[in-house]
Short mmCIF file of C-alpha atoms and ligand atoms in Angstrom, two decimals:
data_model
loop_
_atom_site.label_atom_id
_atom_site.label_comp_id
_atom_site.label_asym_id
_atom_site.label_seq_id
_atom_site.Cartn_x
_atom_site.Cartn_y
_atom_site.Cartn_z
CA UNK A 1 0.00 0.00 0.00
CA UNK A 2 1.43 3.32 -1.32
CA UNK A 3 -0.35 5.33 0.98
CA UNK A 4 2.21 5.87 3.47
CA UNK A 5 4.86 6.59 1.08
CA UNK A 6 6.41 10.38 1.05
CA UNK A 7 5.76 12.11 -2.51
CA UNK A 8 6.78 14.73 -4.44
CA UNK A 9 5.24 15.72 -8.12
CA UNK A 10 7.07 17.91 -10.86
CA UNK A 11 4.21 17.73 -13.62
CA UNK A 12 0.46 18.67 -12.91
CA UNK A 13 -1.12 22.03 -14.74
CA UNK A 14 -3.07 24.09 -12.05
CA UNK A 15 -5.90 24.55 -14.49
CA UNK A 16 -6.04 20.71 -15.07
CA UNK A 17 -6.41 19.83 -11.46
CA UNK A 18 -9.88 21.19 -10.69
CA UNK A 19 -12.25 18.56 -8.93
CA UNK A 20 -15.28 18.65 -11.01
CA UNK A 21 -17.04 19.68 -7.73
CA UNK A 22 -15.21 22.78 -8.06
CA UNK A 23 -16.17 23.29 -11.32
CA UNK A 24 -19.48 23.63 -10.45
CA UNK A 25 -19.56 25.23 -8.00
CA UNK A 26 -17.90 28.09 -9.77
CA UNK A 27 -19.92 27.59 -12.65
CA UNK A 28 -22.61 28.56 -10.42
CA UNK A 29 -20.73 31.10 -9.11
CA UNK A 30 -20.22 33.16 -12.76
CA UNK A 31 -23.43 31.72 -14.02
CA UNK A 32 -21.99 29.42 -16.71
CA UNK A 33 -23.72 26.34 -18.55
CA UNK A 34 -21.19 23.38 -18.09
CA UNK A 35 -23.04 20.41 -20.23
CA UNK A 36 -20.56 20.53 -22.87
CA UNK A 37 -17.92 19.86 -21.08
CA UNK A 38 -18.87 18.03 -17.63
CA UNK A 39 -21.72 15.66 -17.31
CA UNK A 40 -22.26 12.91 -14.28
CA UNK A 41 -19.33 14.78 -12.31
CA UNK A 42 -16.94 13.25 -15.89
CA UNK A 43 -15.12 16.23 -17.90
CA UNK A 44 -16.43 15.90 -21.28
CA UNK A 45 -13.46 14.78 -24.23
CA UNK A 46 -12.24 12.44 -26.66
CA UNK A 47 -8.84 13.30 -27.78
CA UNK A 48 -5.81 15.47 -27.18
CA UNK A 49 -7.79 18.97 -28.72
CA UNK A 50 -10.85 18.80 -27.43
CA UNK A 51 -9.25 18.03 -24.03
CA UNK A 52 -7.24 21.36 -24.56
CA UNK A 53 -10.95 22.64 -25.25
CA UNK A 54 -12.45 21.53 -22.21
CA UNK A 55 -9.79 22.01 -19.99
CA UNK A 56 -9.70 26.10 -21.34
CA UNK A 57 -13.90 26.40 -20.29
CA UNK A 58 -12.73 24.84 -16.92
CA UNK A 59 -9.83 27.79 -16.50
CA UNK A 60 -12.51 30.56 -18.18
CA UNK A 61 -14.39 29.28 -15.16
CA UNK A 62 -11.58 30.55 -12.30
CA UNK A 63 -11.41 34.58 -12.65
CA UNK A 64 -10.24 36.20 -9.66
CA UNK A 65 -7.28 35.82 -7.33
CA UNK A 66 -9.69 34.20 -4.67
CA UNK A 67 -10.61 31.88 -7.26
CA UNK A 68 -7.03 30.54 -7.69
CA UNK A 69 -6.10 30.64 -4.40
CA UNK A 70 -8.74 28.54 -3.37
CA UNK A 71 -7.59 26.40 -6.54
CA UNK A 72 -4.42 26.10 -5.22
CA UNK A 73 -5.09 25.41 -1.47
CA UNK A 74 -7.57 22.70 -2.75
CA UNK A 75 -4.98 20.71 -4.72
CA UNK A 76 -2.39 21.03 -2.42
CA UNK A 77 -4.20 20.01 0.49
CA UNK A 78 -5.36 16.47 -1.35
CA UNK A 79 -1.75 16.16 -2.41
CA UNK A 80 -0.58 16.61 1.09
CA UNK A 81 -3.17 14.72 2.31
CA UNK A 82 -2.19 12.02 -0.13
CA UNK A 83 1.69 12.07 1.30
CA UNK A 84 3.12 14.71 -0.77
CA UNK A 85 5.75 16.92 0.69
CA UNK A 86 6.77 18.66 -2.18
CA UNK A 87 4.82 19.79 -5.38
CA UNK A 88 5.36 22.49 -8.67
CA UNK A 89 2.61 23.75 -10.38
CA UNK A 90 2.15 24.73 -14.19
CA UNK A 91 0.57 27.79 -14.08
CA UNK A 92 -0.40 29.76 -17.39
CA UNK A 93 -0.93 33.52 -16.95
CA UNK A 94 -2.28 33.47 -20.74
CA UNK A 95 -5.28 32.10 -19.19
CA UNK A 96 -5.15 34.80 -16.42
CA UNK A 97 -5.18 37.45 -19.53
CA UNK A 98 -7.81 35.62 -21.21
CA UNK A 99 -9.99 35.97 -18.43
CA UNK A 100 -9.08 39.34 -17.88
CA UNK A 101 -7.73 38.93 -14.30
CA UNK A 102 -4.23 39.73 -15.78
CA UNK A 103 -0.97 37.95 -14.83
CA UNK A 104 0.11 39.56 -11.70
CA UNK A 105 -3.16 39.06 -9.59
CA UNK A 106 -3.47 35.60 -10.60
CA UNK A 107 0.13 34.80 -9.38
CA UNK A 108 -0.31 36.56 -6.17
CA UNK A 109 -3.68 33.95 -5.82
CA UNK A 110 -1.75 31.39 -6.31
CA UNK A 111 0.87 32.65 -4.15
CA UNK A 112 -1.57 33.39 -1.20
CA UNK A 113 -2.91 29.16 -1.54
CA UNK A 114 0.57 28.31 -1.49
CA UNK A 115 1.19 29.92 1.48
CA UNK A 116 -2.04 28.33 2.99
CA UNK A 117 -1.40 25.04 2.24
CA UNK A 118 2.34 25.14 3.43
CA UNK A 119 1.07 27.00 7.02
CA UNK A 120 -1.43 24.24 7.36
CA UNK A 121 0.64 20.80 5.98
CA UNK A 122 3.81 21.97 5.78
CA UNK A 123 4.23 21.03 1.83
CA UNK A 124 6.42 23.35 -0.33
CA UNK A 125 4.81 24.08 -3.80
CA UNK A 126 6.98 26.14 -6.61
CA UNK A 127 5.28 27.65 -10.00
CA UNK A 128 6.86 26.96 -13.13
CA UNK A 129 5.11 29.06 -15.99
CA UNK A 130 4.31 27.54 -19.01
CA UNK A 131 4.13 29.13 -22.70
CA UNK A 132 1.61 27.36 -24.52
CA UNK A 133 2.81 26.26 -27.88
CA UNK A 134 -0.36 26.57 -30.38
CA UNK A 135 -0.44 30.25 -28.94
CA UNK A 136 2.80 30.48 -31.47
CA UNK A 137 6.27 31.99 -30.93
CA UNK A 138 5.51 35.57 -29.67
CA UNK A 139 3.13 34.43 -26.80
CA UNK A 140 5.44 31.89 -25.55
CA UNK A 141 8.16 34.83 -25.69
CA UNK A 142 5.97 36.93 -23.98
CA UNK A 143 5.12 34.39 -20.86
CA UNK A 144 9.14 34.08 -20.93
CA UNK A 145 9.16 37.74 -20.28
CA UNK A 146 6.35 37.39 -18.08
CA UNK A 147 8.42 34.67 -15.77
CA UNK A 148 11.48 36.34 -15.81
CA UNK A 149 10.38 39.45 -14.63
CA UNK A 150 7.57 39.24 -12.26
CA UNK A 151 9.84 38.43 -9.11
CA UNK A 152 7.58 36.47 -7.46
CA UNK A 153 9.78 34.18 -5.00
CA UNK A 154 7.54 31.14 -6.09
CA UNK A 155 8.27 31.11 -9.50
CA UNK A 156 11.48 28.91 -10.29
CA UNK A 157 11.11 27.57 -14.01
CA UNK A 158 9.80 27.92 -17.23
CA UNK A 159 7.89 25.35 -19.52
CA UNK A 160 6.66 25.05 -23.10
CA UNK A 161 2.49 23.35 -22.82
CA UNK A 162 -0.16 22.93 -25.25
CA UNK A 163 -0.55 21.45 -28.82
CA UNK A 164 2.78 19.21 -29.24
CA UNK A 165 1.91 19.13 -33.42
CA UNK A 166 2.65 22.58 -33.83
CA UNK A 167 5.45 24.09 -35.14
CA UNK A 168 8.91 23.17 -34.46
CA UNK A 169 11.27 23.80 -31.44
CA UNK A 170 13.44 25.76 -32.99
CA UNK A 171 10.43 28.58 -33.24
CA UNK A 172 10.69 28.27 -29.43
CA UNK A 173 14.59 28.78 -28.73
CA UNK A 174 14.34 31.92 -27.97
CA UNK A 175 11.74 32.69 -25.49
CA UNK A 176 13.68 29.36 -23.53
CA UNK A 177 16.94 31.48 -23.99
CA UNK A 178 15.10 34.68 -22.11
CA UNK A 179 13.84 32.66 -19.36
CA UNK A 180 17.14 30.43 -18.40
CA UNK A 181 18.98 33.99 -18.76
CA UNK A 182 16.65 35.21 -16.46
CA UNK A 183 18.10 32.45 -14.00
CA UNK A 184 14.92 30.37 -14.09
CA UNK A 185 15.11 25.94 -14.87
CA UNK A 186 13.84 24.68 -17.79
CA UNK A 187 11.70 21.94 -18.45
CA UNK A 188 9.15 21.39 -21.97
CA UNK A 189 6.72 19.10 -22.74
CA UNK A 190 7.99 16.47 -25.45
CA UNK A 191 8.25 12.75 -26.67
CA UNK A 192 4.05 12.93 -25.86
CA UNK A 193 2.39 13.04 -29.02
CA UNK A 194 5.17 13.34 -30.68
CA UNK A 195 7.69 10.54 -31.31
CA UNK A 196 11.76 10.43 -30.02
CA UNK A 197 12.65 13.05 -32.38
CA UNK A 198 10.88 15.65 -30.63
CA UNK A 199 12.54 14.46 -27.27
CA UNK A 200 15.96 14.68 -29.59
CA UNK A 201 15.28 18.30 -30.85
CA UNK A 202 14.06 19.50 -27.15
CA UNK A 203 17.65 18.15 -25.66
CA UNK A 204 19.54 19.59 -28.51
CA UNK A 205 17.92 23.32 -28.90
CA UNK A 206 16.47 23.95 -25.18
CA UNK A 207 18.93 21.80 -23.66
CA UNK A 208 16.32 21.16 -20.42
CA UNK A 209 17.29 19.96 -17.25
CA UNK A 210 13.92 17.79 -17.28
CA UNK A 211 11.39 16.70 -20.09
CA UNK A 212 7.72 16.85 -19.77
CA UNK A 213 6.48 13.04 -20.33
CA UNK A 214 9.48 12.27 -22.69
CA UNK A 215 8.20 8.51 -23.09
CA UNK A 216 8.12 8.54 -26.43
CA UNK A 217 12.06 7.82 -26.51
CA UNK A 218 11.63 4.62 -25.63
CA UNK A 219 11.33 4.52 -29.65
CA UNK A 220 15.10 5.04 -30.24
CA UNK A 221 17.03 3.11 -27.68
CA UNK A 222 20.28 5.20 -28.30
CA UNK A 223 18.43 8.17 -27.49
CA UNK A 224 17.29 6.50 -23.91
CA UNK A 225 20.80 5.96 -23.60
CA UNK A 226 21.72 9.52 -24.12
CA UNK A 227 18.94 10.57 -21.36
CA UNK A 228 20.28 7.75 -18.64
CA UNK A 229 23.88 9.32 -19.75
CA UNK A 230 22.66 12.76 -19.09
CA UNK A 231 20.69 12.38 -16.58
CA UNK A 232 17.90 14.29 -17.38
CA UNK A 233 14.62 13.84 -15.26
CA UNK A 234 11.59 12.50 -17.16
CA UNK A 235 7.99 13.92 -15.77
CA UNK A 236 6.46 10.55 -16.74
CA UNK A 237 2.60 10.64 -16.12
CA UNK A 238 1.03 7.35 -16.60
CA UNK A 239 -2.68 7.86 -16.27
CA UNK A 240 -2.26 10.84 -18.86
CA UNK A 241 -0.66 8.72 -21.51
CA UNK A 242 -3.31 5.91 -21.24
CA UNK A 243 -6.17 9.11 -20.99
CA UNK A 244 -4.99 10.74 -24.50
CA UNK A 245 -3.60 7.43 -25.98
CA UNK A 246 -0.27 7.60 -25.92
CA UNK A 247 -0.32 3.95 -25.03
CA UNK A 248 -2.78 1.35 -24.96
CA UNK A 249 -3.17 0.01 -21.26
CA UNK A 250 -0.83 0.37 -17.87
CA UNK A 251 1.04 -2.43 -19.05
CA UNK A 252 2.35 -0.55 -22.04
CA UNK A 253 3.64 2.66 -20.60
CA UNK A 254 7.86 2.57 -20.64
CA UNK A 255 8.29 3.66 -17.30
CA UNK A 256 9.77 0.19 -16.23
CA UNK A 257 11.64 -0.27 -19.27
CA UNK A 258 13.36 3.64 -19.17
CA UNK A 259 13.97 3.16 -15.45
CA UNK A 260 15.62 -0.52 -16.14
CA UNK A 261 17.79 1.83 -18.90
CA UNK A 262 19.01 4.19 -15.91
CA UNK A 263 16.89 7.24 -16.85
CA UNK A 264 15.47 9.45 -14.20
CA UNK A 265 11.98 8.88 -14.19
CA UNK A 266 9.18 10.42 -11.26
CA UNK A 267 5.69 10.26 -11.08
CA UNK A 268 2.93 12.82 -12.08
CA UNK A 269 -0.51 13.17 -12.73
CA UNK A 270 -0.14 15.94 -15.32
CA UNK A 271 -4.35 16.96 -15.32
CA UNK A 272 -5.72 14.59 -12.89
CA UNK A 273 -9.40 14.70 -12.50
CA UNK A 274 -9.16 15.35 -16.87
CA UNK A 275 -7.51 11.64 -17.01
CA UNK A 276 -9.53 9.94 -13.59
CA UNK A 277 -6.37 9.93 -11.48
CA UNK A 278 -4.41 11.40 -8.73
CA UNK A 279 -1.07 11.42 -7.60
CA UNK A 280 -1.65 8.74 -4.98
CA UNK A 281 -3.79 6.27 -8.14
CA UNK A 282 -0.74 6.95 -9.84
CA UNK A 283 2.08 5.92 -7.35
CA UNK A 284 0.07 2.71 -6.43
CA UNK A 285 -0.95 1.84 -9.95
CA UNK A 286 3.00 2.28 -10.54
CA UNK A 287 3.26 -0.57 -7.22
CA UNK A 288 0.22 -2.79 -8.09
CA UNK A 289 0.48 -3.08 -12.07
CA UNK A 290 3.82 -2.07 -12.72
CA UNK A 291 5.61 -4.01 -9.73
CA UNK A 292 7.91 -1.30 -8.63
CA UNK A 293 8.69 -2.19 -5.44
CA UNK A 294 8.15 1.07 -2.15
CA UNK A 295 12.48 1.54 -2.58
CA UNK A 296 12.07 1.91 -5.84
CA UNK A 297 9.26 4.23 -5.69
CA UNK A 298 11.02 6.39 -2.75
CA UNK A 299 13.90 6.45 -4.79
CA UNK A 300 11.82 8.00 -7.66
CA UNK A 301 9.73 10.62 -4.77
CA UNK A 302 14.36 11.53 -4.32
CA UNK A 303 15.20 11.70 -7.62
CA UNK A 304 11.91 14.09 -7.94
CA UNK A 305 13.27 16.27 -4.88
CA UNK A 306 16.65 16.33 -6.25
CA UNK A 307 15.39 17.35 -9.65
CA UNK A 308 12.92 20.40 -8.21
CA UNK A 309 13.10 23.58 -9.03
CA UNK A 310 14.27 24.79 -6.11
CA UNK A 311 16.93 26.27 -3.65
CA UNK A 312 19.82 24.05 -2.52
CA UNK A 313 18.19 25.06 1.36
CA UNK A 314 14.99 23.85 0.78
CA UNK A 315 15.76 20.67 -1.39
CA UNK A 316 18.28 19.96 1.54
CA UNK A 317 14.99 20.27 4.01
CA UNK A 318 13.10 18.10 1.89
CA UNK A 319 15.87 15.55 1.29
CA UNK A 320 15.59 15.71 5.16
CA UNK A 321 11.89 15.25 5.49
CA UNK A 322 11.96 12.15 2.52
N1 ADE B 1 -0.61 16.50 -21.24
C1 ADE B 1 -0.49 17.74 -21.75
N2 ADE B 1 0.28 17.93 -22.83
C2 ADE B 1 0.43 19.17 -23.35
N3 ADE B 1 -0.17 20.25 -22.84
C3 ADE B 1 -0.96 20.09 -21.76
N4 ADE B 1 -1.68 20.98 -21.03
C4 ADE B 1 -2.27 20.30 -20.05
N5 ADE B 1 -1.97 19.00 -20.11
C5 ADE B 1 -1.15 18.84 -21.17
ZN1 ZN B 2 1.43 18.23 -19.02
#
């Protein structure tokens, strides 16, 4: 039982973990029909776009900083509750402008249910801000800009999200130059729906210290080896992959076969009431299905720790607390 076990998540989009209770209760809040995209307490998709769709009327949804800091206290509470000690967030202030709550309020909401949560369990949460990708080349410079200069102490990284299929990397080396000059970590979402040459392209041009999901290099076994070698951290999120099809059942996901390889993997949830898991479904489906053993999984919750985007004090405490 993986219950007991300390935990620590790099990969879960604020925006994608709202409890369908919470949806409607602010859909009654802002007066806002929710059929077409939640019905019997189930968010409403069937592929990769029109779970971008439904997951963007759950965020139009959350449109003041109360409304995110009561997002954020919420999901950090069932992590902690869950075992957690140590969590980041993707947060997208495009979806703060698109709502017209603007980026600064909506990180200072998020701030104030970090805070909350930490005060009452003690778990440490960091943001890392994510460009979304379909949004093209400008708008991921801008959030760049955004994340580099809105000196908010929780903010520690900088990630690419959104529509894998669109456009190519390169378009995006420059708004991941402005943020890693701006002294933030870099991490980008890859090797999803696209195959082990987008994993290749994101090492070579962003040159990450983690990759979002990454699985897809299981394809090209010398680029696995090149990941174990490097030792970059893969955000590998199980549930998600099955969700979107990315693979066919549990049994199918590489996460044994990259960890047998000596790549870094952790556990994550990425959007988990979007794909009908949780952080804890995901560390005990990794136990149950996947046999991974509770050393093995604690030795993933370290490597996640020892991969966060965070100061050396803090890892150090967390390292402690593990
Ligand atoms: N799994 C995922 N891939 C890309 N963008 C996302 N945004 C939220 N979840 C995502
Ligand atoms: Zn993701």
């Amino acid at each position: 039982m993986t219950a007991n076990l300390k935990k620590a998540e790099l990969h879960c989009h604020l925006e994608g973990a709202v409890p369908p209770a919470l949806t409607l209760s602010q859909a009654r809040k802002y007066n806002v029909d929710t059929d077409a995209f939640l019905r019997d307490g189930t968010y409403v998709w069937h592929d990769f776009t029109s779970f971008l769709a439904a997951y963007d009327a759950v965020a139009a949804l959350f449109r003041s900083e109360d409304d995110y800091a009561l997002l954020t206290e919420t999901y950090l509470d069932e992590l902690a509750a869950a075992g957690a000690i140590y969590s980041e967030l993707f947060v997208s202030p495009d979806h703060a402008e698109t709502v017209g709550l603007g980026a600064d309020r909506y990180m200072a909401g998020i701030g104030r249910g970090i805070e909350a949560a930490r005060a009452r369990t003690g778990i440490e949460c960091r943001m890392v801000v994510v460009g979304l990708r379909h949004r093209g080349p400008e708008r991921v410079e801008w959030a760049a800009r955004y994340a580099a200069s809105c000196g908010n102490p929780f903010v520690t990284g900088f990630n690419m999200a959104g529509e894998e299929r669109v456009g190519a990397v390169a378009d995006y080396a420059r708004a991941f130059a402005i943020a890693r000059d701006a002294g933030l970590s870099i991490t980008v979402h890859a090797g999803e729906l696209c195959g082990a040459s987008s994993v290749r392209d994101a090492l070579d041009i962003l040159r990450p210290a983690r990759i979002g999901h990454g699985v897809r290099a299981i394809e090209d076994a010398e680029l696995v080896a090149r990941l174990a070698g490097d030792g970059i951290v893969l955000e590998v999120c199980p549930g998600s992959n099955i969700a979107l099809g990315v693979f066919a059942d549990l049994t199918a996901p590489p996460l044994r076969r990259l960890h047998a390889a000596g790549v870094k993997v952790t556990l994550n949830s990425d959007d988990p009431p979007f794909f009908g898991t949780s952080l804890q479904r995901e560390y005990e489906t990794a136990s149950r299905v996947m046999g991974f053993t509770d050393a093995e999984l604690n030795e993933m919750t370290r490597t996640a720790i020892e991969a966060a985007f965070v100061d050396e004090r803090t890892r150090a405490d967390l390292l402690a607390r593990l």
